[in-house]
Amino acid sequence: MIYIHPRAEPFYFSGSNTAILFIHGFTASPSEIYQLAQLLHQGIGITASGILLPGHGSHPSLLNITDWQDWYSSVEKECEYLLANYDKVFVVGLSLGGLLSLYLGANMPDIKGVVAINPPIRLRYGLLELIAPLAGWVKPYFKKPRENQLALKRLGRFAYDYIPVKAFRSMMKLRNKTLQVLDNIEAPLLLIQSQADESVNPAGIHLIKQKVPGKAQLVEIREAQHVVTMGKDVPEIAGLIIDFIRINI
């Protein structure tokens, strides 16, 4: 049996017949979207499901033996469950979860709306993307910068302290595949991008905006960092999503 850290457990808030699937980021866990889901559940009474992606919530070695197909399969399975049991289903994803939300929206037309927060289209640490195909054979993990991790841990987030290189390469494959299917998204789309994002290059969000046909709303949060779903910016993010849901419900 795989050990799951107590802070990394999935969550489920039972509510109305409108449900939101929440998807966390790469190397992280549902803990980083818990506060946002809680505010939405309390604010408008939605049902909220926050799943734990395969390979996450335990040890980085487990993430290196999964790939984007494993992550997407778990998201797809939960979305199918919600679609079968609730009248309206939205999906909200942070970072890797944002990519998965977009890919899900391109493949499951019954979703009522997609929210992608800081999806990794372009990265701040572009060097890792360049050397990852070779680096994984020599060094399977890269240490993350310490300063941001400590602050987020104090807020209750569980995430790995290392980036598993093989899994990182798979996330980049998902990025490429997502860009290829963006024009299949028919549901309304809300894009949220932190302008002070220390992981994702904010310019990448405009590539999505250009590729998605029809109405795609883009909101840029000036001073927010990558994990904008924790801390002082959460009420603003929750408000944006509540407005988005009310318009598209």
mmCIF file of N, CA, C and O in Angstrom, residues 21-112:
data_model
loop_
_atom_site.group_PDB
_atom_site.id
_atom_site.type_symbol
_atom_site.label_atom_id
_atom_site.label_comp_id
_atom_site.label_asym_id
_atom_site.label_seq_id
_atom_site.Cartn_x
_atom_site.Cartn_y
_atom_site.Cartn_z
ATOM 1 N N LEU A 21 -14.581 20.013 -10.395
ATOM 2 C CA LEU A 21 -13.416 19.148 -10.253
ATOM 3 C C LEU A 21 -12.192 20.030 -10.126
ATOM 4 O O LEU A 21 -11.887 20.820 -11.026
ATOM 5 N N PHE A 22 -11.483 19.920 -8.996
ATOM 6 C CA PHE A 22 -10.278 20.702 -8.738
ATOM 7 C C PHE A 22 -9.050 19.827 -8.976
ATOM 8 O O PHE A 22 -8.962 18.708 -8.452
ATOM 9 N N ILE A 23 -8.076 20.367 -9.731
ATOM 10 C CA ILE A 23 -6.878 19.596 -10.086
ATOM 11 C C ILE A 23 -5.633 20.377 -9.664
ATOM 12 O O ILE A 23 -5.433 21.511 -10.097
ATOM 13 N N HIS A 24 -4.807 19.759 -8.845
ATOM 14 C CA HIS A 24 -3.610 20.414 -8.312
ATOM 15 C C HIS A 24 -2.458 20.402 -9.307
ATOM 16 O O HIS A 24 -2.546 19.839 -10.404
ATOM 17 N N GLY A 25 -1.349 21.005 -8.896
ATOM 18 C CA GLY A 25 -0.206 21.177 -9.769
ATOM 19 C C GLY A 25 0.838 20.074 -9.674
ATOM 20 O O GLY A 25 0.751 19.145 -8.854
ATOM 21 N N PHE A 26 1.849 20.207 -10.509
ATOM 22 C CA PHE A 26 2.947 19.242 -10.620
ATOM 23 C C PHE A 26 3.758 19.191 -9.325
ATOM 24 O O PHE A 26 4.150 20.229 -8.794
ATOM 25 N N THR A 27 3.991 17.993 -8.824
ATOM 26 C CA THR A 27 4.719 17.663 -7.585
ATOM 27 C C THR A 27 3.945 18.029 -6.327
ATOM 28 O O THR A 27 4.427 17.804 -5.220
ATOM 29 N N ALA A 28 2.734 18.572 -6.469
ATOM 30 C CA ALA A 28 1.998 19.077 -5.311
ATOM 31 C C ALA A 28 0.882 18.110 -4.906
ATOM 32 O O ALA A 28 0.986 16.897 -5.080
ATOM 33 N N SER A 29 -0.210 18.653 -4.374
ATOM 34 C CA SER A 29 -1.299 17.832 -3.845
ATOM 35 C C SER A 29 -2.559 18.682 -3.710
ATOM 36 O O SER A 29 -2.506 19.913 -3.869
ATOM 37 N N PRO A 30 -3.704 18.069 -3.392
ATOM 38 C CA PRO A 30 -4.940 18.841 -3.224
ATOM 39 C C PRO A 30 -4.855 19.919 -2.152
ATOM 40 O O PRO A 30 -5.701 20.825 -2.132
ATOM 41 N N SER A 31 -3.855 19.848 -1.280
ATOM 42 C CA SER A 31 -3.721 20.856 -0.219
ATOM 43 C C SER A 31 -3.587 22.269 -0.773
ATOM 44 O O SER A 31 -4.000 23.233 -0.125
ATOM 45 N N GLU A 32 -3.040 22.415 -1.997
ATOM 46 C CA GLU A 32 -2.822 23.759 -2.543
ATOM 47 C C GLU A 32 -4.079 24.361 -3.173
ATOM 48 O O GLU A 32 -4.094 25.537 -3.520
ATOM 49 N N ILE A 33 -5.120 23.557 -3.343
ATOM 50 C CA ILE A 33 -6.381 24.067 -3.880
ATOM 51 C C ILE A 33 -7.524 23.901 -2.887
ATOM 52 O O ILE A 33 -8.667 24.270 -3.180
ATOM 53 N N TYR A 34 -7.219 23.390 -1.708
ATOM 54 C CA TYR A 34 -8.238 23.130 -0.682
ATOM 55 C C TYR A 34 -8.924 24.422 -0.243
ATOM 56 O O TYR A 34 -10.156 24.491 -0.160
ATOM 57 N N GLN A 35 -8.134 25.447 0.047
ATOM 58 C CA GLN A 35 -8.694 26.710 0.529
ATOM 59 C C GLN A 35 -9.625 27.334 -0.505
ATOM 60 O O GLN A 35 -10.705 27.843 -0.169
ATOM 61 N N LEU A 36 -9.232 27.289 -1.773
ATOM 62 C CA LEU A 36 -10.061 27.824 -2.842
ATOM 63 C C LEU A 36 -11.369 27.041 -2.949
ATOM 64 O O LEU A 36 -12.456 27.629 -3.052
ATOM 65 N N ALA A 37 -11.276 25.717 -2.929
ATOM 66 C CA ALA A 37 -12.475 24.877 -3.023
ATOM 67 C C ALA A 37 -13.416 25.132 -1.854
ATOM 68 O O ALA A 37 -14.641 25.190 -2.022
ATOM 69 N N GLN A 38 -12.837 25.298 -0.679
ATOM 70 C CA GLN A 38 -13.641 25.552 0.514
ATOM 71 C C GLN A 38 -14.409 26.872 0.394
ATOM 72 O O GLN A 38 -15.595 26.950 0.733
ATOM 73 N N LEU A 39 -13.749 27.913 -0.098
ATOM 74 C CA LEU A 39 -14.411 29.205 -0.274
ATOM 75 C C LEU A 39 -15.560 29.122 -1.284
ATOM 76 O O LEU A 39 -16.627 29.711 -1.081
ATOM 77 N N LEU A 40 -15.347 28.387 -2.364
ATOM 78 C CA LEU A 40 -16.399 28.242 -3.366
ATOM 79 C C LEU A 40 -17.569 27.425 -2.830
ATOM 80 O O LEU A 40 -18.738 27.737 -3.087
ATOM 81 N N HIS A 41 -17.253 26.381 -2.071
ATOM 82 C CA HIS A 41 -18.303 25.554 -1.468
ATOM 83 C C HIS A 41 -19.124 26.382 -0.477
ATOM 84 O O HIS A 41 -20.358 26.330 -0.479
ATOM 85 N N GLN A 42 -18.442 27.153 0.345
ATOM 86 C CA GLN A 42 -19.138 27.971 1.329
ATOM 87 C C GLN A 42 -19.890 29.135 0.677
ATOM 88 O O GLN A 42 -20.966 29.530 1.124
ATOM 89 N N GLY A 43 -19.311 29.667 -0.406
ATOM 90 C CA GLY A 43 -19.886 30.850 -1.033
ATOM 91 C C GLY A 43 -21.130 30.593 -1.850
ATOM 92 O O GLY A 43 -22.120 31.338 -1.748
ATOM 93 N N ILE A 44 -21.110 29.537 -2.684
ATOM 94 C CA ILE A 44 -22.259 29.280 -3.555
ATOM 95 C C ILE A 44 -22.775 27.848 -3.445
ATOM 96 O O ILE A 44 -23.622 27.431 -4.232
ATOM 97 N N GLY A 45 -22.246 27.079 -2.496
ATOM 98 C CA GLY A 45 -22.800 25.769 -2.192
ATOM 99 C C GLY A 45 -22.502 24.665 -3.181
ATOM 100 O O GLY A 45 -23.172 23.619 -3.174
ATOM 101 N N ILE A 46 -21.506 24.861 -4.037
ATOM 102 C CA ILE A 46 -21.199 23.835 -5.037
ATOM 103 C C ILE A 46 -20.626 22.576 -4.375
ATOM 104 O O ILE A 46 -20.119 22.607 -3.248
ATOM 105 N N THR A 47 -20.711 21.469 -5.092
ATOM 106 C CA THR A 47 -19.989 20.254 -4.715
ATOM 107 C C THR A 47 -18.565 20.385 -5.239
ATOM 108 O O THR A 47 -18.357 20.810 -6.380
ATOM 109 N N ALA A 48 -17.587 20.035 -4.409
ATOM 110 C CA ALA A 48 -16.178 20.189 -4.800
ATOM 111 C C ALA A 48 -15.438 18.876 -4.624
ATOM 112 O O ALA A 48 -15.482 18.265 -3.552
ATOM 113 N N SER A 49 -14.765 18.445 -5.679
ATOM 114 C CA SER A 49 -13.961 17.223 -5.634
ATOM 115 C C SER A 49 -12.514 17.559 -5.979
ATOM 116 O O SER A 49 -12.232 18.055 -7.074
ATOM 117 N N GLY A 50 -11.606 17.304 -5.038
ATOM 118 C CA GLY A 50 -10.183 17.529 -5.273
ATOM 119 C C GLY A 50 -9.436 16.214 -5.241
ATOM 120 O O GLY A 50 -9.260 15.619 -4.173
ATOM 121 N N ILE A 51 -9.021 15.737 -6.401
ATOM 122 C CA ILE A 51 -8.370 14.423 -6.473
ATOM 123 C C ILE A 51 -6.855 14.559 -6.292
ATOM 124 O O ILE A 51 -6.280 15.634 -6.470
ATOM 125 N N LEU A 52 -6.226 13.444 -5.952
ATOM 126 C CA LEU A 52 -4.768 13.355 -5.880
ATOM 127 C C LEU A 52 -4.277 12.649 -7.134
ATOM 128 O O LEU A 52 -4.640 11.494 -7.391
ATOM 129 N N LEU A 53 -3.462 13.328 -7.917
ATOM 130 C CA LEU A 53 -2.953 12.735 -9.154
ATOM 131 C C LEU A 53 -1.964 11.610 -8.867
ATOM 132 O O LEU A 53 -1.221 11.675 -7.877
ATOM 133 N N PRO A 54 -1.930 10.569 -9.703
ATOM 134 C CA PRO A 54 -0.997 9.459 -9.501
ATOM 135 C C PRO A 54 0.446 9.935 -9.374
ATOM 136 O O PRO A 54 0.879 10.859 -10.079
ATOM 137 N N GLY A 55 1.182 9.307 -8.454
ATOM 138 C CA GLY A 55 2.587 9.631 -8.235
ATOM 139 C C GLY A 55 2.817 10.791 -7.295
ATOM 140 O O GLY A 55 3.950 11.059 -6.906
ATOM 141 N N HIS A 56 1.765 11.472 -6.907
ATOM 142 C CA HIS A 56 1.870 12.637 -6.030
ATOM 143 C C HIS A 56 1.502 12.267 -4.593
ATOM 144 O O HIS A 56 0.900 11.226 -4.335
ATOM 145 N N GLY A 57 1.901 13.143 -3.661
ATOM 146 C CA GLY A 57 1.481 12.992 -2.276
ATOM 147 C C GLY A 57 2.248 11.980 -1.463
ATOM 148 O O GLY A 57 1.873 11.693 -0.326
ATOM 149 N N SER A 58 3.333 11.460 -2.002
ATOM 150 C CA SER A 58 4.065 10.413 -1.298
ATOM 151 C C SER A 58 5.577 10.644 -1.369
ATOM 152 O O SER A 58 6.160 11.255 -0.491
ATOM 153 N N HIS A 59 6.204 10.156 -2.450
ATOM 154 C CA HIS A 59 7.654 10.298 -2.620
ATOM 155 C C HIS A 59 7.956 10.587 -4.091
ATOM 156 O O HIS A 59 7.299 10.006 -4.979
ATOM 157 N N PRO A 60 8.928 11.457 -4.378
ATOM 158 C CA PRO A 60 9.221 11.838 -5.772
ATOM 159 C C PRO A 60 9.521 10.661 -6.689
ATOM 160 O O PRO A 60 9.262 10.739 -7.900
ATOM 161 N N SER A 61 10.058 9.574 -6.146
ATOM 162 C CA SER A 61 10.365 8.406 -6.985
ATOM 163 C C SER A 61 9.107 7.836 -7.625
ATOM 164 O O SER A 61 9.150 7.305 -8.741
ATOM 165 N N LEU A 62 7.965 7.949 -6.934
ATOM 166 C CA LEU A 62 6.707 7.442 -7.488
ATOM 167 C C LEU A 62 6.223 8.301 -8.653
ATOM 168 O O LEU A 62 5.600 7.796 -9.588
ATOM 169 N N LEU A 63 6.511 9.588 -8.594
ATOM 170 C CA LEU A 63 6.107 10.477 -9.681
ATOM 171 C C LEU A 63 6.903 10.185 -10.947
ATOM 172 O O LEU A 63 6.386 10.297 -12.061
ATOM 173 N N ASN A 64 8.142 9.768 -10.781
ATOM 174 C CA ASN A 64 8.992 9.473 -11.937
ATOM 175 C C ASN A 64 8.609 8.185 -12.653
ATOM 176 O O ASN A 64 9.130 7.904 -13.735
ATOM 177 N N ILE A 65 7.702 7.398 -12.062
ATOM 178 C CA ILE A 65 7.241 6.182 -12.753
ATOM 179 C C ILE A 65 5.800 6.345 -13.244
ATOM 180 O O ILE A 65 5.140 5.372 -13.594
ATOM 181 N N THR A 66 5.317 7.586 -13.250
ATOM 182 C CA THR A 66 4.025 7.886 -13.871
ATOM 183 C C THR A 66 4.249 8.818 -15.054
ATOM 184 O O THR A 66 5.357 9.325 -15.259
ATOM 185 N N ASP A 67 3.202 9.040 -15.823
ATOM 186 C CA ASP A 67 3.303 9.969 -16.947
ATOM 187 C C ASP A 67 1.985 10.708 -17.125
ATOM 188 O O ASP A 67 1.034 10.509 -16.365
ATOM 189 N N TRP A 68 1.917 11.572 -18.134
ATOM 190 C CA TRP A 68 0.740 12.417 -18.312
ATOM 191 C C TRP A 68 -0.517 11.602 -18.585
ATOM 192 O O TRP A 68 -1.622 12.010 -18.205
ATOM 193 N N GLN A 69 -0.352 10.436 -19.234
ATOM 194 C CA GLN A 69 -1.533 9.598 -19.478
ATOM 195 C C GLN A 69 -2.144 9.103 -18.171
ATOM 196 O O GLN A 69 -3.369 9.019 -18.040
ATOM 197 N N ASP A 70 -1.278 8.769 -17.186
ATOM 198 C CA ASP A 70 -1.780 8.346 -15.878
ATOM 199 C C ASP A 70 -2.542 9.481 -15.203
ATOM 200 O O ASP A 70 -3.619 9.274 -14.622
ATOM 201 N N TRP A 71 -1.975 10.683 -15.248
ATOM 202 C CA TRP A 71 -2.617 11.835 -14.607
ATOM 203 C C TRP A 71 -3.951 12.141 -15.293
ATOM 204 O O TRP A 71 -4.961 12.354 -14.611
ATOM 205 N N TYR A 72 -3.931 12.138 -16.619
ATOM 206 C CA TYR A 72 -5.166 12.448 -17.337
ATOM 207 C C TYR A 72 -6.230 11.376 -17.111
ATOM 208 O O TYR A 72 -7.419 11.700 -16.971
ATOM 209 N N SER A 73 -5.834 10.125 -17.050
ATOM 210 C CA SER A 73 -6.796 9.045 -16.829
ATOM 211 C C SER A 73 -7.541 9.221 -15.511
ATOM 212 O O SER A 73 -8.761 9.008 -15.442
ATOM 213 N N SER A 74 -6.827 9.633 -14.467
ATOM 214 C CA SER A 74 -7.471 9.824 -13.169
ATOM 215 C C SER A 74 -8.433 11.013 -13.204
ATOM 216 O O SER A 74 -9.517 10.982 -12.608
ATOM 217 N N VAL A 75 -8.050 12.067 -13.914
ATOM 218 C CA VAL A 75 -8.906 13.241 -14.065
ATOM 219 C C VAL A 75 -10.157 12.889 -14.877
ATOM 220 O O VAL A 75 -11.279 13.258 -14.526
ATOM 221 N N GLU A 76 -9.952 12.179 -15.957
ATOM 222 C CA GLU A 76 -11.064 11.782 -16.823
ATOM 223 C C GLU A 76 -12.065 10.903 -16.066
ATOM 224 O O GLU A 76 -13.288 11.086 -16.185
ATOM 225 N N LYS A 77 -11.546 9.973 -15.277
ATOM 226 C CA LYS A 77 -12.410 9.069 -14.512
ATOM 227 C C LYS A 77 -13.284 9.841 -13.523
ATOM 228 O O LYS A 77 -14.490 9.596 -13.410
ATOM 229 N N GLU A 78 -12.679 10.793 -12.803
ATOM 230 C CA GLU A 78 -13.439 11.570 -11.833
ATOM 231 C C GLU A 78 -14.445 12.474 -12.536
ATOM 232 O O GLU A 78 -15.570 12.658 -12.060
ATOM 233 N N CYS A 79 -14.065 13.039 -13.658
ATOM 234 C CA CYS A 79 -14.975 13.896 -14.412
ATOM 235 C C CYS A 79 -16.178 13.100 -14.918
ATOM 236 O O CYS A 79 -17.320 13.583 -14.872
ATOM 237 N N GLU A 80 -15.948 11.897 -15.389
ATOM 238 C CA GLU A 80 -17.047 11.044 -15.848
ATOM 239 C C GLU A 80 -18.010 10.747 -14.708
ATOM 240 O O GLU A 80 -19.235 10.732 -14.897
ATOM 241 N N TYR A 81 -17.467 10.512 -13.513
ATOM 242 C CA TYR A 81 -18.312 10.280 -12.343
ATOM 243 C C TYR A 81 -19.171 11.508 -12.041
ATOM 244 O O TYR A 81 -20.387 11.390 -11.812
ATOM 245 N N LEU A 82 -18.560 12.680 -12.048
ATOM 246 C CA LEU A 82 -19.298 13.903 -11.749
ATOM 247 C C LEU A 82 -20.361 14.182 -12.811
ATOM 248 O O LEU A 82 -21.493 14.572 -12.488
ATOM 249 N N LEU A 83 -20.032 13.966 -14.075
ATOM 250 C CA LEU A 83 -21.002 14.189 -15.151
ATOM 251 C C LEU A 83 -22.201 13.254 -15.036
ATOM 252 O O LEU A 83 -23.326 13.612 -15.406
ATOM 253 N N ALA A 84 -21.957 12.058 -14.512
ATOM 254 C CA ALA A 84 -23.038 11.083 -14.369
ATOM 255 C C ALA A 84 -23.923 11.359 -13.157
ATOM 256 O O ALA A 84 -25.051 10.856 -13.087
ATOM 257 N N ASN A 85 -23.435 12.161 -12.211
ATOM 258 C CA ASN A 85 -24.152 12.336 -10.952
ATOM 259 C C ASN A 85 -24.578 13.772 -10.641
ATOM 260 O O ASN A 85 -25.309 13.989 -9.671
ATOM 261 N N TYR A 86 -24.125 14.738 -11.455
ATOM 262 C CA TYR A 86 -24.450 16.145 -11.200
ATOM 263 C C TYR A 86 -24.932 16.805 -12.481
ATOM 264 O O TYR A 86 -24.543 16.409 -13.582
ATOM 265 N N ASP A 87 -25.781 17.815 -12.318
ATOM 266 C CA ASP A 87 -26.384 18.463 -13.492
ATOM 267 C C ASP A 87 -25.369 19.247 -14.309
ATOM 268 O O ASP A 87 -25.418 19.250 -15.541
ATOM 269 N N LYS A 88 -24.469 19.949 -13.616
ATOM 270 C CA LYS A 88 -23.484 20.792 -14.300
ATOM 271 C C LYS A 88 -22.120 20.560 -13.668
ATOM 272 O O LYS A 88 -21.997 20.503 -12.444
ATOM 273 N N VAL A 89 -21.102 20.467 -14.515
ATOM 274 C CA VAL A 89 -19.742 20.189 -14.033
ATOM 275 C C VAL A 89 -18.776 21.213 -14.628
ATOM 276 O O VAL A 89 -18.752 21.437 -15.850
ATOM 277 N N PHE A 90 -17.992 21.832 -13.745
ATOM 278 C CA PHE A 90 -16.911 22.727 -14.135
ATOM 279 C C PHE A 90 -15.589 22.083 -13.704
ATOM 280 O O PHE A 90 -15.563 21.221 -12.826
ATOM 281 N N VAL A 91 -14.509 22.535 -14.303
ATOM 282 C CA VAL A 91 -13.188 22.034 -13.917
ATOM 283 C C VAL A 91 -12.259 23.214 -13.688
ATOM 284 O O VAL A 91 -12.250 24.175 -14.465
ATOM 285 N N VAL A 92 -11.511 23.143 -12.577
ATOM 286 C CA VAL A 92 -10.575 24.199 -12.190
ATOM 287 C C VAL A 92 -9.218 23.560 -11.930
ATOM 288 O O VAL A 92 -9.113 22.638 -11.114
ATOM 289 N N GLY A 93 -8.175 24.027 -12.607
ATOM 290 C CA GLY A 93 -6.860 23.445 -12.427
ATOM 291 C C GLY A 93 -5.767 24.480 -12.269
ATOM 292 O O GLY A 93 -5.802 25.538 -12.920
ATOM 293 N N LEU A 94 -4.817 24.173 -11.407
ATOM 294 C CA LEU A 94 -3.648 25.025 -11.179
ATOM 295 C C LEU A 94 -2.415 24.385 -11.785
ATOM 296 O O LEU A 94 -2.144 23.203 -11.542
ATOM 297 N N SER A 95 -1.653 25.148 -12.573
ATOM 298 C CA SER A 95 -0.376 24.699 -13.124
ATOM 299 C C SER A 95 -0.581 23.444 -13.990
ATOM 300 O O SER A 95 -1.309 23.501 -14.975
ATOM 301 N N LEU A 96 0.043 22.322 -13.626
ATOM 302 C CA LEU A 96 -0.229 21.073 -14.348
ATOM 303 C C LEU A 96 -1.727 20.821 -14.389
ATOM 304 O O LEU A 96 -2.271 20.373 -15.411
ATOM 305 N N GLY A 97 -2.415 21.107 -13.293
ATOM 306 C CA GLY A 97 -3.863 20.967 -13.274
ATOM 307 C C GLY A 97 -4.547 21.845 -14.306
ATOM 308 O O GLY A 97 -5.593 21.492 -14.843
ATOM 309 N N GLY A 98 -3.949 23.008 -14.597
ATOM 310 C CA GLY A 98 -4.477 23.875 -15.644
ATOM 311 C C GLY A 98 -4.357 23.228 -17.020
ATOM 312 O O GLY A 98 -5.281 23.308 -17.835
ATOM 313 N N LEU A 99 -3.218 22.601 -17.278
ATOM 314 C CA LEU A 99 -3.053 21.867 -18.540
ATOM 315 C C LEU A 99 -4.077 20.748 -18.649
ATOM 316 O O LEU A 99 -4.720 20.562 -19.691
ATOM 317 N N LEU A 100 -4.226 19.988 -17.569
ATOM 318 C CA LEU A 100 -5.173 18.870 -17.574
ATOM 319 C C LEU A 100 -6.604 19.368 -17.745
ATOM 320 O O LEU A 100 -7.420 18.720 -18.409
ATOM 321 N N SER A 101 -6.919 20.521 -17.166
ATOM 322 C CA SER A 101 -8.250 21.100 -17.326
ATOM 323 C C SER A 101 -8.516 21.458 -18.790
ATOM 324 O O SER A 101 -9.602 21.188 -19.325
ATOM 325 N N LEU A 102 -7.530 22.059 -19.434
ATOM 326 C CA LEU A 102 -7.668 22.420 -20.841
ATOM 327 C C LEU A 102 -7.804 21.175 -21.722
ATOM 328 O O LEU A 102 -8.647 21.123 -22.630
ATOM 329 N N TYR A 103 -6.989 20.174 -21.444
ATOM 330 C CA TYR A 103 -7.036 18.941 -22.234
ATOM 331 C C TYR A 103 -8.370 18.231 -22.027
ATOM 332 O O TYR A 103 -8.955 17.674 -22.972
ATOM 333 N N LEU A 104 -8.856 18.262 -20.793
ATOM 334 C CA LEU A 104 -10.156 17.670 -20.485
ATOM 335 C C LEU A 104 -11.262 18.413 -21.227
ATOM 336 O O LEU A 104 -12.167 17.800 -21.811
ATOM 337 N N GLY A 105 -11.181 19.739 -21.209
ATOM 338 C CA GLY A 105 -12.179 20.539 -21.917
ATOM 339 C C GLY A 105 -12.208 20.276 -23.404
ATOM 340 O O GLY A 105 -13.266 20.355 -24.049
ATOM 341 N N ALA A 106 -11.052 19.940 -23.978
ATOM 342 C CA ALA A 106 -10.969 19.647 -25.406
ATOM 343 C C ALA A 106 -11.533 18.280 -25.755
ATOM 344 O O ALA A 106 -11.889 18.025 -26.908
ATOM 345 N N ASN A 107 -11.618 17.402 -24.758
ATOM 346 C CA ASN A 107 -12.028 16.016 -25.008
ATOM 347 C C ASN A 107 -13.376 15.636 -24.405
ATOM 348 O O ASN A 107 -13.909 14.573 -24.743
ATOM 349 N N MET A 108 -13.917 16.474 -23.527
ATOM 350 C CA MET A 108 -15.202 16.167 -22.883
ATOM 351 C C MET A 108 -16.138 17.370 -23.060
ATOM 352 O O MET A 108 -16.149 18.283 -22.228
ATOM 353 N N PRO A 109 -16.920 17.378 -24.127
ATOM 354 C CA PRO A 109 -17.728 18.548 -24.475
ATOM 355 C C PRO A 109 -18.867 18.857 -23.496
ATOM 356 O O PRO A 109 -19.440 19.944 -23.561
ATOM 357 N N ASP A 110 -19.207 17.934 -22.603
ATOM 358 C CA ASP A 110 -20.305 18.172 -21.667
ATOM 359 C C ASP A 110 -19.918 19.055 -20.483
ATOM 360 O O ASP A 110 -20.778 19.454 -19.694
ATOM 361 N N ILE A 111 -18.635 19.351 -20.333
ATOM 362 C CA ILE A 111 -18.194 20.248 -19.265
ATOM 363 C C ILE A 111 -18.750 21.651 -19.524
ATOM 364 O O ILE A 111 -18.720 22.149 -20.647
ATOM 365 N N LYS A 112 -19.255 22.299 -18.475
ATOM 366 C CA LYS A 112 -19.901 23.604 -18.625
ATOM 367 C C LYS A 112 -18.906 24.767 -18.649
ATOM 368 O O LYS A 112 -19.229 25.854 -19.139
#
